[in-house]
């Protein structure tokens, strides 16, 4: 499944409906649904926040094979920003030592098994891979 | 998916916010507005009940981080209760249990203000 979304926080409602359709089609459980929602929201909102003037839509692709879900977010006409280079968020710091930013990416790294970054022809692509647990027999 | 709503119950000493549905970057401003109203009314002792909250992202968590220092400076606090395991996990991954009181039941959260 692949769909374009307007670069706007208000697109989140439509994105969650898109994710719900994918989850229902593949009969994924609620815990996976929660992770997909969280990971896609965090990456999408970062793409919106840090490139507000960019008029291009953001593409989201969802696919599932036997044991993993693969999510791709395509950010066209964007500057290169490798998510792996983002400053690490330290959750052990006291409140007054915490700097804003990095919270969403920290959560994505905790919930998603594998993150890949690619930049080609002005398109910044983030791939998120979530492993599915095999049902116990 | 669910929408998001907040209801509030005021007691003499404290207020309880009941969160319902989806707290994301799109809906977080509603929570921000509600906490701002409490601060403007001088109500700094706040219990937040998460029993009916199905989803939270960093935008929702950011609201609690944004106001807490101001609230504590005024002798108040935000006590959190009734989180499902998946909601608690998000808070836990960001180290919230060391920064906030998070308890299972609402009456325990209220008790914390009385102690």
mmCIF file of C-alpha atoms in Angstrom:
data_model
loop_
_atom_site.group_PDB
_atom_site.id
_atom_site.type_symbol
_atom_site.label_atom_id
_atom_site.label_comp_id
_atom_site.label_asym_id
_atom_site.label_seq_id
_atom_site.Cartn_x
_atom_site.Cartn_y
_atom_site.Cartn_z
ATOM 1 C CA UNK A 1 0.000 0.000 0.000
ATOM 2 C CA UNK A 2 1.318 3.423 -0.848
ATOM 3 C CA UNK A 3 -0.240 6.857 -0.460
ATOM 4 C CA UNK A 4 0.741 10.529 -0.606
ATOM 5 C CA UNK A 5 -0.030 12.848 2.304
ATOM 6 C CA UNK A 6 -0.020 16.611 2.448
ATOM 7 C CA UNK A 7 2.920 17.968 4.479
ATOM 8 C CA UNK A 8 0.772 19.087 7.387
ATOM 9 C CA UNK A 9 0.208 17.899 10.968
ATOM 10 C CA UNK A 10 -3.505 17.742 10.134
ATOM 11 C CA UNK A 11 -2.688 14.835 7.785
ATOM 12 C CA UNK A 12 -2.213 12.612 10.848
ATOM 13 C CA UNK A 13 -5.914 11.699 10.952
ATOM 14 C CA UNK A 14 -5.756 10.456 7.368
ATOM 15 C CA UNK A 15 -2.447 8.657 8.050
ATOM 16 C CA UNK A 16 -3.915 6.782 11.006
ATOM 17 C CA UNK A 17 -6.865 5.675 8.853
ATOM 18 C CA UNK A 18 -4.367 4.446 6.227
ATOM 19 C CA UNK A 19 -2.489 2.506 8.952
ATOM 20 C CA UNK A 20 -5.743 1.067 10.320
ATOM 21 C CA UNK A 21 -6.618 -0.264 6.849
ATOM 22 C CA UNK A 22 -3.183 -1.897 6.560
ATOM 23 C CA UNK A 23 -3.415 -3.447 10.044
ATOM 24 C CA UNK A 24 -6.927 -4.793 9.346
ATOM 25 C CA UNK A 25 -5.941 -6.182 5.933
ATOM 26 C CA UNK A 26 -2.965 -8.072 7.385
ATOM 27 C CA UNK A 27 -4.759 -8.993 10.627
ATOM 28 C CA UNK A 28 -1.937 -7.542 12.712
ATOM 29 C CA UNK A 29 -2.412 -7.364 16.451
ATOM 30 C CA UNK A 30 -3.021 -4.243 18.504
ATOM 31 C CA UNK A 31 0.535 -4.022 19.859
ATOM 32 C CA UNK A 32 1.951 -3.864 16.309
ATOM 33 C CA UNK A 33 -0.673 -1.310 15.346
ATOM 34 C CA UNK A 34 0.435 0.918 18.243
ATOM 35 C CA UNK A 35 4.100 0.704 17.206
ATOM 36 C CA UNK A 36 3.315 1.505 13.556
ATOM 37 C CA UNK A 37 1.213 4.509 14.539
ATOM 38 C CA UNK A 38 3.875 5.851 16.877
ATOM 39 C CA UNK A 39 6.805 5.326 14.490
ATOM 40 C CA UNK A 40 5.026 6.805 11.463
ATOM 41 C CA UNK A 41 3.728 9.790 13.443
ATOM 42 C CA UNK A 42 7.162 10.613 14.858
ATOM 43 C CA UNK A 43 8.973 10.431 11.513
ATOM 44 C CA UNK A 44 6.190 12.192 9.580
ATOM 45 C CA UNK A 45 5.918 15.068 12.072
ATOM 46 C CA UNK A 46 9.723 15.513 11.988
ATOM 47 C CA UNK A 47 9.584 15.746 8.194
ATOM 48 C CA UNK A 48 6.826 18.369 8.492
ATOM 49 C CA UNK A 49 8.412 20.403 11.314
ATOM 50 C CA UNK A 50 11.873 20.669 9.823
ATOM 51 C CA UNK A 51 10.767 21.488 6.268
ATOM 52 C CA UNK A 52 7.538 23.494 6.599
ATOM 53 C CA UNK A 53 8.056 25.510 3.394
ATOM 54 C CA UNK A 54 8.480 22.426 1.221
ATOM 55 C CA UNK A 55 5.307 22.109 -0.897
ATOM 56 C CA UNK A 56 5.896 18.446 -1.803
ATOM 57 C CA UNK A 57 3.694 15.732 -0.369
ATOM 58 C CA UNK A 58 5.201 12.951 1.741
ATOM 59 C CA UNK A 59 4.772 9.393 0.484
ATOM 60 C CA UNK A 60 4.202 6.510 2.872
ATOM 61 C CA UNK A 61 4.530 2.910 1.789
ATOM 62 C CA UNK A 62 3.544 -0.103 3.916
ATOM 63 C CA UNK A 63 4.327 -3.750 3.202
ATOM 64 C CA UNK A 64 4.323 -6.984 5.118
ATOM 65 C CA UNK A 65 6.006 -10.305 4.488
ATOM 66 C CA UNK A 66 6.040 -13.398 6.658
ATOM 67 C CA UNK A 67 7.879 -12.001 9.622
ATOM 68 C CA UNK A 68 8.203 -8.241 9.313
ATOM 69 C CA UNK A 69 6.447 -5.012 8.446
ATOM 70 C CA UNK A 70 8.377 -2.567 6.265
ATOM 71 C CA UNK A 71 7.423 1.113 6.341
ATOM 72 C CA UNK A 72 9.000 3.595 3.954
ATOM 73 C CA UNK A 73 8.598 7.360 4.191
ATOM 74 C CA UNK A 74 9.696 9.346 1.139
ATOM 75 C CA UNK A 75 10.439 13.027 1.678
ATOM 76 C CA UNK A 76 10.973 14.684 -1.735
ATOM 77 C CA UNK A 77 12.863 17.936 -2.377
ATOM 78 C CA UNK A 78 14.400 17.638 1.078
ATOM 79 C CA UNK A 79 17.823 18.203 2.590
ATOM 80 C CA UNK A 80 19.681 15.057 3.548
ATOM 81 C CA UNK A 81 19.209 14.186 7.211
ATOM 82 C CA UNK A 82 20.325 10.751 8.345
ATOM 83 C CA UNK A 83 18.246 9.759 11.360
ATOM 84 C CA UNK A 84 21.244 7.831 12.689
ATOM 85 C CA UNK A 85 23.116 11.130 13.069
ATOM 86 C CA UNK A 86 20.430 12.642 15.334
ATOM 87 C CA UNK A 87 21.624 13.602 18.808
ATOM 88 C CA UNK A 88 20.884 10.859 21.329
ATOM 89 C CA UNK A 89 18.178 11.669 23.858
ATOM 90 C CA UNK A 90 19.151 10.827 27.427
ATOM 91 C CA UNK A 91 16.081 9.781 29.465
ATOM 92 C CA UNK A 92 18.124 9.576 32.672
ATOM 93 C CA UNK A 93 18.714 13.344 32.848
ATOM 94 C CA UNK A 94 16.751 15.531 35.276
ATOM 95 C CA UNK A 95 14.094 17.768 33.712
ATOM 96 C CA UNK A 96 16.149 20.973 33.807
ATOM 97 C CA UNK A 97 19.015 19.304 31.922
ATOM 98 C CA UNK A 98 16.858 17.933 29.106
ATOM 99 C CA UNK A 99 16.933 19.748 25.802
ATOM 100 C CA UNK A 100 13.919 19.861 23.514
ATOM 101 C CA UNK A 101 14.024 17.634 20.469
ATOM 102 C CA UNK A 102 15.055 14.055 19.918
ATOM 103 C CA UNK A 103 12.242 12.546 21.995
ATOM 104 C CA UNK A 104 10.319 11.171 19.009
ATOM 105 C CA UNK A 105 13.385 9.658 17.351
ATOM 106 C CA UNK A 106 14.373 8.103 20.683
ATOM 107 C CA UNK A 107 10.973 6.369 20.839
ATOM 108 C CA UNK A 108 11.224 5.188 17.228
ATOM 109 C CA UNK A 109 14.636 3.648 17.929
ATOM 110 C CA UNK A 110 13.217 1.827 20.961
ATOM 111 C CA UNK A 111 10.116 0.434 19.218
ATOM 112 C CA UNK A 112 11.472 -0.316 15.729
ATOM 113 C CA UNK A 113 13.909 -3.175 15.079
ATOM 114 C CA UNK A 114 15.790 -1.740 12.119
ATOM 115 C CA UNK A 115 16.075 1.748 10.625
ATOM 116 C CA UNK A 116 17.636 2.493 7.251
ATOM 117 C CA UNK A 117 18.345 5.829 5.619
ATOM 118 C CA UNK A 118 18.852 6.626 1.960
ATOM 119 C CA UNK A 119 19.200 9.925 0.085
ATOM 120 C CA UNK A 120 19.022 9.992 -3.686
ATOM 121 C CA UNK A 121 17.955 12.599 -6.260
ATOM 122 C CA UNK A 122 16.699 14.945 -3.553
ATOM 123 C CA UNK A 123 14.506 12.288 -1.949
ATOM 124 C CA UNK A 124 15.169 11.525 1.680
ATOM 125 C CA UNK A 125 13.919 8.020 2.459
ATOM 126 C CA UNK A 126 13.568 6.473 5.895
ATOM 127 C CA UNK A 127 12.805 2.755 6.110
ATOM 128 C CA UNK A 128 11.468 1.325 9.353
ATOM 129 C CA UNK A 129 11.387 -2.433 9.861
ATOM 130 C CA UNK A 130 9.358 -4.013 12.641
ATOM 131 C CA UNK A 131 9.807 -7.740 13.219
ATOM 132 C CA UNK A 132 6.660 -9.751 13.868
ATOM 133 C CA UNK A 133 6.694 -12.437 16.516
ATOM 134 C CA UNK A 134 5.794 -15.842 15.142
ATOM 135 C CA UNK A 135 2.688 -17.276 16.784
ATOM 136 C CA UNK A 136 3.409 -19.962 19.360
ATOM 137 C CA UNK A 137 2.261 -23.414 18.199
ATOM 138 C CA UNK B 1 -9.057 5.372 15.020
ATOM 139 C CA UNK B 2 -10.333 7.369 17.971
ATOM 140 C CA UNK B 3 -10.545 11.095 18.394
ATOM 141 C CA UNK B 4 -9.320 12.848 21.536
ATOM 142 C CA UNK B 5 -11.300 14.432 24.339
ATOM 143 C CA UNK B 6 -10.659 15.723 27.849
ATOM 144 C CA UNK B 7 -13.024 16.105 30.743
ATOM 145 C CA UNK B 8 -12.240 17.801 34.016
ATOM 146 C CA UNK B 9 -13.477 17.355 37.585
ATOM 147 C CA UNK B 10 -12.579 20.026 40.133
ATOM 148 C CA UNK B 11 -12.268 19.363 43.825
ATOM 149 C CA UNK B 12 -11.449 22.027 46.428
ATOM 150 C CA UNK B 13 -7.783 21.110 46.436
ATOM 151 C CA UNK B 14 -7.108 19.419 43.121
ATOM 152 C CA UNK B 15 -8.392 18.894 39.595
ATOM 153 C CA UNK B 16 -8.623 15.625 37.723
ATOM 154 C CA UNK B 17 -8.224 15.483 33.939
ATOM 155 C CA UNK B 18 -9.657 12.436 32.189
ATOM 156 C CA UNK B 19 -7.999 11.806 28.825
ATOM 157 C CA UNK B 20 -9.812 9.817 26.169
ATOM 158 C CA UNK B 21 -8.708 8.499 22.772
ATOM 159 C CA UNK B 22 -5.695 9.561 20.719
ATOM 160 C CA UNK B 23 -3.136 12.067 22.019
ATOM 161 C CA UNK B 24 -0.917 12.882 19.042
ATOM 162 C CA UNK B 25 0.742 15.930 17.453
ATOM 163 C CA UNK B 26 -2.633 16.949 16.019
ATOM 164 C CA UNK B 27 -4.572 16.716 19.300
ATOM 165 C CA UNK B 28 -1.861 17.661 21.850
ATOM 166 C CA UNK B 29 -2.777 21.394 21.653
ATOM 167 C CA UNK B 30 -6.159 20.521 23.254
ATOM 168 C CA UNK B 31 -4.356 19.142 26.313
ATOM 169 C CA UNK B 32 -2.008 22.130 26.292
ATOM 170 C CA UNK B 33 -4.996 24.507 26.347
ATOM 171 C CA UNK B 34 -6.642 22.628 29.210
ATOM 172 C CA UNK B 35 -3.511 22.707 31.381
ATOM 173 C CA UNK B 36 -3.013 26.393 30.558
ATOM 174 C CA UNK B 37 -6.572 27.056 31.764
ATOM 175 C CA UNK B 38 -5.851 25.227 35.034
ATOM 176 C CA UNK B 39 -2.722 27.328 35.583
ATOM 177 C CA UNK B 40 -4.622 30.549 34.821
ATOM 178 C CA UNK B 41 -7.241 29.514 37.387
ATOM 179 C CA UNK B 42 -4.482 28.918 39.947
ATOM 180 C CA UNK B 43 -5.199 25.199 40.077
ATOM 181 C CA UNK B 44 -1.748 23.656 40.311
ATOM 182 C CA UNK B 45 -2.569 20.273 41.852
ATOM 183 C CA UNK B 46 -3.484 18.129 38.886
ATOM 184 C CA UNK B 47 -4.269 14.426 38.594
ATOM 185 C CA UNK B 48 -4.259 13.027 35.058
ATOM 186 C CA UNK B 49 -6.241 9.830 34.561
ATOM 187 C CA UNK B 50 -5.094 7.841 31.493
ATOM 188 C CA UNK B 51 -7.610 5.003 31.799
ATOM 189 C CA UNK B 52 -9.352 5.772 28.483
ATOM 190 C CA UNK B 53 -6.297 6.961 26.567
ATOM 191 C CA UNK B 54 -5.460 4.552 23.749
ATOM 192 C CA UNK B 55 -2.467 6.254 22.201
ATOM 193 C CA UNK B 56 0.230 8.789 23.027
ATOM 194 C CA UNK B 57 3.219 10.086 21.052
ATOM 195 C CA UNK B 58 6.100 12.411 21.939
ATOM 196 C CA UNK B 59 3.875 15.432 21.265
ATOM 197 C CA UNK B 60 1.555 14.384 24.104
ATOM 198 C CA UNK B 61 4.439 13.696 26.468
ATOM 199 C CA UNK B 62 5.933 17.060 25.582
ATOM 200 C CA UNK B 63 2.877 18.833 27.015
ATOM 201 C CA UNK B 64 3.549 17.375 30.469
ATOM 202 C CA UNK B 65 7.224 18.300 30.266
ATOM 203 C CA UNK B 66 6.419 21.828 29.118
ATOM 204 C CA UNK B 67 4.328 22.784 32.144
ATOM 205 C CA UNK B 68 5.740 20.813 35.047
ATOM 206 C CA UNK B 69 8.399 23.276 36.227
ATOM 207 C CA UNK B 70 5.902 26.145 36.306
ATOM 208 C CA UNK B 71 3.368 24.002 38.183
ATOM 209 C CA UNK B 72 5.911 22.831 40.765
ATOM 210 C CA UNK B 73 7.199 26.373 41.316
ATOM 211 C CA UNK B 74 3.650 27.208 42.368
ATOM 212 C CA UNK B 75 3.487 24.413 44.912
ATOM 213 C CA UNK B 76 1.614 21.992 42.682
ATOM 214 C CA UNK B 77 2.356 18.861 40.728
ATOM 215 C CA UNK B 78 0.999 16.541 38.060
ATOM 216 C CA UNK B 79 0.219 13.057 39.383
ATOM 217 C CA UNK B 80 -0.527 10.394 36.783
ATOM 218 C CA UNK B 81 -2.670 7.280 37.140
ATOM 219 C CA UNK B 82 -4.453 4.373 35.452
ATOM 220 C CA UNK B 83 -2.124 3.900 32.473
ATOM 221 C CA UNK B 84 -2.422 0.790 30.326
ATOM 222 C CA UNK B 85 0.875 -1.125 29.907
ATOM 223 C CA UNK B 86 1.462 0.231 26.386
ATOM 224 C CA UNK B 87 0.982 3.851 27.500
ATOM 225 C CA UNK B 88 3.187 3.314 30.558
ATOM 226 C CA UNK B 89 5.919 1.850 28.330
ATOM 227 C CA UNK B 90 6.136 5.105 26.346
ATOM 228 C CA UNK B 91 6.480 7.118 29.573
ATOM 229 C CA UNK B 92 8.979 4.616 30.943
ATOM 230 C CA UNK B 93 11.200 4.753 27.842
ATOM 231 C CA UNK B 94 11.545 8.488 28.395
ATOM 232 C CA UNK B 95 12.403 8.166 32.073
ATOM 233 C CA UNK B 96 9.146 9.695 33.337
ATOM 234 C CA UNK B 97 8.807 7.424 36.399
ATOM 235 C CA UNK B 98 11.820 9.181 37.932
ATOM 236 C CA UNK B 99 10.333 12.627 37.231
ATOM 237 C CA UNK B 100 6.630 12.128 38.027
ATOM 238 C CA UNK B 101 4.521 10.076 40.398
ATOM 239 C CA UNK B 102 2.776 7.449 38.281
ATOM 240 C CA UNK B 103 0.397 5.206 40.204
ATOM 241 C CA UNK B 104 -2.160 2.560 39.304
ATOM 242 C CA UNK B 105 -5.306 4.026 40.817
ATOM 243 C CA UNK B 106 -6.834 7.482 40.869
ATOM 244 C CA UNK B 107 -7.446 7.515 44.606
ATOM 245 C CA UNK B 108 -3.742 6.769 45.204
ATOM 246 C CA UNK B 109 -2.827 9.754 43.018
ATOM 247 C CA UNK B 110 -5.196 11.958 45.043
ATOM 248 C CA UNK B 111 -3.719 10.625 48.296
ATOM 249 C CA UNK B 112 -0.282 11.813 47.167
ATOM 250 C CA UNK B 113 -1.557 15.402 47.288
ATOM 251 C CA UNK B 114 -2.857 14.901 50.818
ATOM 252 C CA UNK B 115 0.457 13.584 52.156
#
